[in-house]
mmCIF file of C-alpha atoms in Angstrom:
data_model
loop_
_atom_site.group_PDB
_atom_site.id
_atom_site.type_symbol
_atom_site.label_atom_id
_atom_site.label_comp_id
_atom_site.label_asym_id
_atom_site.label_seq_id
_atom_site.Cartn_x
_atom_site.Cartn_y
_atom_site.Cartn_z
ATOM 1 C CA MET A 9 228.994 -13.015 9.475
ATOM 2 C CA LYS A 10 230.764 -13.540 6.357
ATOM 3 C CA SER A 11 234.334 -14.046 7.744
ATOM 4 C CA ILE A 12 233.103 -16.286 10.318
ATOM 5 C CA ILE A 13 231.181 -18.757 7.939
ATOM 6 C CA LEU A 14 234.651 -18.673 5.970
ATOM 7 C CA PHE A 15 236.223 -19.408 8.637
ATOM 8 C CA LEU A 16 234.075 -21.973 10.662
ATOM 9 C CA LEU A 17 234.209 -23.400 6.522
ATOM 10 C CA PHE A 18 238.132 -23.514 6.033
ATOM 11 C CA GLN A 19 238.339 -25.154 9.783
ATOM 12 C CA SER A 20 235.958 -28.019 8.661
ATOM 13 C CA CYS A 21 237.709 -28.873 5.682
ATOM 14 C CA ILE A 22 241.128 -28.647 7.755
ATOM 15 C CA LEU A 23 239.632 -31.654 10.107
ATOM 16 C CA PHE A 24 238.338 -33.095 7.517
ATOM 17 C CA CYS A 25 241.907 -32.994 5.394
ATOM 18 C CA PHE A 26 243.394 -34.859 8.382
ATOM 19 C CA SER A 27 241.116 -37.042 9.750
ATOM 20 C CA GLN A 28 241.178 -38.763 6.234
ATOM 21 C CA THR A 29 242.785 -41.397 4.289
ATOM 22 C CA THR A 30 244.820 -39.642 1.494
ATOM 23 C CA ASN A 31 243.169 -38.121 -1.371
ATOM 24 C CA LEU A 32 243.730 -38.121 -4.957
ATOM 25 C CA GLY A 33 247.290 -40.027 -4.222
ATOM 26 C CA SER A 34 248.220 -39.821 -7.936
ATOM 27 C CA PHE A 35 247.380 -35.757 -8.160
ATOM 28 C CA ASP A 36 250.889 -34.938 -8.523
ATOM 29 C CA ASP A 37 251.373 -37.269 -11.380
ATOM 30 C CA LYS A 38 249.305 -35.642 -13.946
ATOM 31 C CA PRO A 39 251.130 -33.136 -16.225
ATOM 32 C CA PHE A 40 247.877 -30.796 -16.525
ATOM 33 C CA HIS A 41 245.081 -29.760 -14.000
ATOM 34 C CA PHE A 42 241.821 -27.883 -14.863
ATOM 35 C CA GLY A 43 239.581 -26.071 -13.401
ATOM 36 C CA PHE A 44 237.823 -22.696 -12.189
ATOM 37 C CA ALA A 45 238.812 -19.962 -9.537
ATOM 38 C CA LEU A 46 235.934 -18.356 -7.803
ATOM 39 C CA GLY A 47 236.695 -14.924 -5.853
ATOM 40 C CA PHE A 48 235.759 -11.932 -3.307
ATOM 41 C CA ASN A 49 238.377 -8.393 -4.062
ATOM 42 C CA LYS A 50 239.099 -5.574 -2.420
ATOM 43 C CA PRO A 51 239.774 -3.011 -4.884
ATOM 44 C CA GLY A 52 241.852 0.212 -4.769
ATOM 45 C CA PHE A 53 244.677 2.576 -5.925
ATOM 46 C CA TYR A 54 248.324 3.403 -4.954
ATOM 47 C CA LEU A 55 247.097 7.066 -5.255
ATOM 48 C CA GLU A 56 249.572 10.122 -6.020
ATOM 49 C CA LYS A 57 248.673 13.488 -5.683
ATOM 50 C CA LYS A 58 250.458 16.482 -7.416
ATOM 51 C CA SER A 59 252.741 18.158 -5.104
ATOM 52 C CA SER A 60 252.087 21.857 -7.005
ATOM 53 C CA TYR A 61 248.967 21.766 -6.562
ATOM 54 C CA ILE A 62 247.206 25.046 -5.309
ATOM 55 C CA PHE A 63 245.680 24.768 -1.989
ATOM 56 C CA THR A 64 243.084 28.056 -1.511
ATOM 57 C CA ASP A 65 240.433 28.668 1.461
ATOM 58 C CA ASP A 66 237.893 27.246 -1.571
ATOM 59 C CA SER A 67 239.994 24.399 -2.904
ATOM 60 C CA LEU A 68 240.454 20.753 -2.036
ATOM 61 C CA GLN A 69 241.331 19.607 1.657
ATOM 62 C CA SER A 70 241.905 15.430 1.108
ATOM 63 C CA LEU A 71 241.485 13.452 -1.724
ATOM 64 C CA LEU A 72 240.879 9.230 -1.019
ATOM 65 C CA VAL A 73 240.332 6.490 -2.601
ATOM 66 C CA ASN A 74 237.399 4.486 -0.553
ATOM 67 C CA SER A 75 236.761 0.721 -2.254
ATOM 68 C CA ASN A 76 233.833 -1.188 -2.208
ATOM 69 C CA GLY A 77 233.593 -5.037 -2.765
ATOM 70 C CA GLY A 78 233.728 -6.732 -5.787
ATOM 71 C CA PHE A 79 234.360 -10.748 -7.267
ATOM 72 C CA THR A 80 236.458 -12.857 -9.708
ATOM 73 C CA LEU A 81 235.997 -16.129 -11.369
ATOM 74 C CA GLY A 82 238.374 -17.769 -14.162
ATOM 75 C CA VAL A 83 239.388 -20.594 -15.995
ATOM 76 C CA VAL A 84 242.345 -22.616 -14.663
ATOM 77 C CA THR A 85 245.097 -24.795 -16.031
ATOM 78 C CA SER A 86 248.134 -25.892 -13.652
ATOM 79 C CA LEU A 87 251.227 -27.488 -15.497
ATOM 80 C CA ASN A 88 253.440 -29.338 -12.975
ATOM 81 C CA ILE A 89 257.086 -28.951 -13.312
ATOM 82 C CA ASN A 90 257.294 -31.418 -10.234
ATOM 83 C CA GLN A 91 255.401 -32.165 -7.027
ATOM 84 C CA ASN A 92 256.694 -28.281 -5.655
ATOM 85 C CA PHE A 93 256.632 -26.058 -8.332
ATOM 86 C CA LYS A 94 253.976 -25.577 -11.038
ATOM 87 C CA ILE A 95 252.996 -23.055 -13.665
ATOM 88 C CA ARG A 96 249.545 -21.362 -13.230
ATOM 89 C CA PHE A 97 247.122 -19.784 -15.927
ATOM 90 C CA VAL A 98 243.964 -18.362 -15.466
ATOM 91 C CA LEU A 99 243.058 -17.588 -18.083
ATOM 92 C CA PRO A 100 240.845 -15.422 -18.857
ATOM 93 C CA SER A 101 240.097 -14.550 -15.275
ATOM 94 C CA LEU A 102 236.621 -11.967 -15.048
ATOM 95 C CA SER A 103 236.749 -9.185 -12.642
ATOM 96 C CA PHE A 104 234.283 -7.015 -11.296
ATOM 97 C CA GLN A 105 235.528 -4.061 -8.628
ATOM 98 C CA GLU A 106 233.879 -0.967 -7.345
ATOM 99 C CA SER A 107 235.874 2.020 -5.401
ATOM 100 C CA GLU A 108 235.678 5.435 -5.842
ATOM 101 C CA LEU A 109 237.489 8.500 -5.358
ATOM 102 C CA VAL A 110 236.288 11.153 -2.196
ATOM 103 C CA TYR A 111 237.090 14.545 -2.732
ATOM 104 C CA THR A 112 236.673 16.847 0.752
ATOM 105 C CA TYR A 113 236.525 20.854 0.126
ATOM 106 C CA PHE A 114 236.812 23.577 2.606
ATOM 107 C CA GLN A 115 233.659 25.144 1.864
ATOM 108 C CA GLN A 116 231.601 22.963 -0.564
ATOM 109 C CA GLU A 117 229.829 19.526 0.093
ATOM 110 C CA PRO A 118 232.296 16.639 -0.804
ATOM 111 C CA LYS A 119 232.238 14.938 -3.749
ATOM 112 C CA GLU A 120 232.429 11.309 -5.185
ATOM 113 C CA LYS A 121 233.730 10.180 -8.466
ATOM 114 C CA SER A 122 233.092 6.412 -9.394
ATOM 115 C CA LEU A 123 235.927 4.312 -10.849
ATOM 116 C CA ASN A 124 234.154 0.893 -11.167
ATOM 117 C CA THR A 125 236.069 -1.499 -13.398
ATOM 118 C CA VAL A 126 235.438 -5.047 -15.026
ATOM 119 C CA TYR A 127 238.743 -6.641 -15.995
ATOM 120 C CA LEU A 128 239.366 -8.950 -18.387
ATOM 121 C CA ASP A 129 243.066 -10.531 -16.823
ATOM 122 C CA PHE A 130 245.704 -12.552 -18.298
ATOM 123 C CA PRO A 131 247.660 -13.681 -15.392
ATOM 124 C CA VAL A 132 250.324 -16.012 -15.422
ATOM 125 C CA LEU A 133 251.985 -16.930 -12.141
ATOM 126 C CA LEU A 134 254.691 -19.379 -10.463
ATOM 127 C CA LYS A 135 253.487 -21.803 -7.778
ATOM 128 C CA PHE A 136 255.676 -23.168 -5.282
ATOM 129 C CA ARG A 137 254.186 -25.427 -2.495
ATOM 130 C CA THR A 138 254.901 -27.379 0.349
ATOM 131 C CA ASN A 139 255.552 -31.201 0.184
ATOM 132 C CA ARG A 140 252.242 -33.156 1.291
ATOM 133 C CA ILE A 141 251.521 -33.834 4.656
ATOM 134 C CA LYS A 142 248.397 -36.455 4.330
ATOM 135 C CA ASN A 143 245.777 -34.148 2.170
ATOM 136 C CA PHE A 144 247.187 -31.133 3.168
ATOM 137 C CA ALA A 145 249.974 -28.014 1.751
ATOM 138 C CA VAL A 146 250.749 -24.605 1.618
ATOM 139 C CA TYR A 147 251.892 -22.827 -1.278
ATOM 140 C CA GLY A 148 252.967 -19.216 -2.272
ATOM 141 C CA ILE A 149 252.401 -17.725 -5.573
ATOM 142 C CA VAL A 150 254.381 -14.888 -7.538
ATOM 143 C CA GLY A 151 253.364 -13.753 -11.199
ATOM 144 C CA LEU A 152 252.512 -10.843 -13.675
ATOM 145 C CA ARG A 153 249.537 -9.919 -15.174
ATOM 146 C CA TYR A 154 247.948 -8.161 -17.746
ATOM 147 C CA GLY A 155 244.269 -6.450 -17.631
ATOM 148 C CA ILE A 156 241.927 -5.086 -20.191
ATOM 149 C CA ASN A 157 239.652 -2.910 -18.646
ATOM 150 C CA MET A 158 236.385 -3.602 -20.540
ATOM 151 C CA GLN A 159 234.469 -0.894 -18.729
ATOM 152 C CA SER A 160 236.927 1.469 -20.148
ATOM 153 C CA GLN A 161 235.412 5.289 -21.064
ATOM 154 C CA ILE A 162 238.920 6.163 -22.502
ATOM 155 C CA GLU A 163 236.861 7.427 -25.839
ATOM 156 C CA VAL A 164 234.271 9.488 -23.402
ATOM 157 C CA SER A 165 234.682 13.384 -23.209
ATOM 158 C CA ASN A 166 234.143 15.413 -20.298
ATOM 159 C CA GLU A 167 234.040 18.901 -22.284
ATOM 160 C CA GLY A 168 231.128 20.917 -21.495
ATOM 161 C CA ASP A 169 229.882 18.373 -18.873
ATOM 162 C CA VAL A 170 228.916 20.075 -15.671
ATOM 163 C CA GLU A 171 230.582 19.043 -12.518
ATOM 164 C CA GLU A 172 228.207 16.379 -11.410
ATOM 165 C CA GLU A 173 228.504 14.469 -14.564
ATOM 166 C CA GLN A 174 232.254 14.311 -15.106
ATOM 167 C CA ILE A 175 234.368 11.525 -15.023
ATOM 168 C CA ILE A 176 237.735 10.043 -13.898
ATOM 169 C CA ILE A 177 238.760 8.592 -17.246
ATOM 170 C CA LEU A 178 241.391 5.156 -17.080
ATOM 171 C CA LYS A 179 243.221 4.041 -19.345
ATOM 172 C CA LYS A 180 241.869 0.415 -21.060
ATOM 173 C CA TYR A 181 244.784 -1.462 -20.349
ATOM 174 C CA ASP A 182 247.022 -2.697 -17.189
ATOM 175 C CA PHE A 183 250.195 -4.180 -16.581
ATOM 176 C CA GLY A 184 251.068 -5.036 -13.155
ATOM 177 C CA SER A 185 252.861 -8.048 -10.357
ATOM 178 C CA GLU A 186 250.435 -10.857 -8.103
ATOM 179 C CA ILE A 187 252.068 -12.067 -4.871
ATOM 180 C CA GLY A 188 250.717 -14.037 -2.170
ATOM 181 C CA GLY A 189 249.741 -17.560 -0.784
ATOM 182 C CA GLY A 190 247.352 -20.150 0.296
ATOM 183 C CA VAL A 191 246.587 -23.609 1.177
ATOM 184 C CA ASP A 192 245.948 -26.889 -0.982
ATOM 185 C CA LEU A 193 243.381 -29.001 0.541
ATOM 186 C CA PHE A 194 243.141 -32.633 -1.309
ATOM 187 C CA LEU A 195 239.259 -34.065 -1.214
ATOM 188 C CA GLU A 196 237.942 -37.309 -1.846
ATOM 189 C CA TYR A 197 237.252 -35.971 -5.667
ATOM 190 C CA PHE A 198 238.274 -32.429 -5.919
ATOM 191 C CA LYS A 199 241.459 -30.428 -4.911
ATOM 192 C CA LEU A 200 240.337 -27.001 -3.256
ATOM 193 C CA GLY A 201 243.298 -24.156 -3.032
ATOM 194 C CA ILE A 202 242.477 -21.202 -0.536
ATOM 195 C CA GLU A 203 244.549 -18.237 -1.208
ATOM 196 C CA LEU A 204 245.040 -14.832 -0.682
ATOM 197 C CA LYS A 205 247.044 -12.382 -2.985
ATOM 198 C CA LEU A 206 247.498 -8.643 -4.120
ATOM 199 C CA GLY A 207 247.992 -6.852 -7.353
ATOM 200 C CA SER A 208 249.596 -3.872 -7.909
ATOM 201 C CA GLY A 209 249.735 -2.616 -11.063
ATOM 202 C CA MET A 210 252.895 -0.969 -12.606
ATOM 203 C CA ARG A 211 251.522 1.875 -14.531
ATOM 204 C CA ASN A 212 249.537 4.660 -14.429
ATOM 205 C CA ILE A 213 245.752 4.367 -15.670
ATOM 206 C CA HIS A 214 244.906 7.775 -15.123
ATOM 207 C CA TYR A 215 243.836 9.731 -18.268
ATOM 208 C CA THR A 216 243.066 13.002 -19.092
ATOM 209 C CA LYS A 217 243.100 14.480 -23.099
ATOM 210 C CA VAL A 218 244.744 17.860 -23.761
ATOM 211 C CA GLY A 219 242.803 20.745 -22.729
ATOM 212 C CA GLU A 220 239.607 18.591 -21.160
ATOM 213 C CA GLU A 221 241.513 18.253 -17.620
ATOM 214 C CA THR A 222 238.963 18.663 -15.065
ATOM 215 C CA LYS A 223 239.397 20.117 -11.391
ATOM 216 C CA PHE A 224 238.885 16.713 -10.440
ATOM 217 C CA ASP A 225 242.110 15.889 -12.573
ATOM 218 C CA ASN A 226 244.283 18.713 -11.893
ATOM 219 C CA ALA A 227 245.035 16.826 -8.560
ATOM 220 C CA ILE A 228 245.856 13.674 -9.536
ATOM 221 C CA GLU A 229 249.324 12.948 -10.261
ATOM 222 C CA SER A 230 249.311 8.632 -10.737
ATOM 223 C CA LEU A 231 246.644 6.157 -10.440
ATOM 224 C CA LYS A 232 248.311 2.651 -10.154
ATOM 225 C CA SER A 233 245.688 -0.360 -9.618
ATOM 226 C CA ARG A 234 245.677 -2.545 -6.230
ATOM 227 C CA VAL A 235 243.361 -5.106 -5.304
ATOM 228 C CA TRP A 236 243.504 -7.559 -2.704
ATOM 229 C CA THR A 237 241.678 -11.266 -3.656
ATOM 230 C CA LEU A 238 240.559 -14.172 -1.675
ATOM 231 C CA SER A 239 240.000 -16.987 -4.126
ATOM 232 C CA PHE A 240 238.528 -20.287 -3.797
ATOM 233 C CA THR A 241 240.479 -22.739 -6.373
ATOM 234 C CA PHE A 242 238.611 -26.314 -7.724
ATOM 235 C CA GLU A 243 240.366 -28.588 -9.412
ATOM 236 C CA GLY A 244 240.519 -32.698 -10.699
#
């Protein structure tokens, strides 16, 4: 139902843009634009399992990432290079993400370990846009992102905890790339951007303390962040 509502809203905006006279005609003449972004995200991880992990009848049979939805919000600053190229800063962006690792065993009940995070992100993106057709334009974005996990439990110890209380610890800092695209809709009082982008982490954020590795850690070679985000940007 949510997808249908979003699709109908998008169609309505497109029809409105093409049926009106030119809105915000001097928009690209301004050197800076400010606004905000609201988004829905689908987090996950690039999971690499240890090839040396020993499989026995009672051992791990599969290890999967189960992703849940989250949301993102941020402050947008756009620097105009020219009509077709912009530099966008979303400083900062606050991203709430929910996912979990599901461990399936041969003769045991599956185990689930939460990987919920709250990232304070600092993305810097290059935006390249087509010429406007009345109140409509298509664009692509590419850039880098630095993130701080405000919910990192890197100081927590698993030593002495029972299996149900043991956690997967993630590092506090992340770094990665972002790539995506979208459309700009020039409305009467503001510009609405609708975009889809993929963020991919470049570093292993799985953390284990020496001597405190659990059976849940032992199967993981690396975890790198991955998140799809559908965003709506509002700029004046």
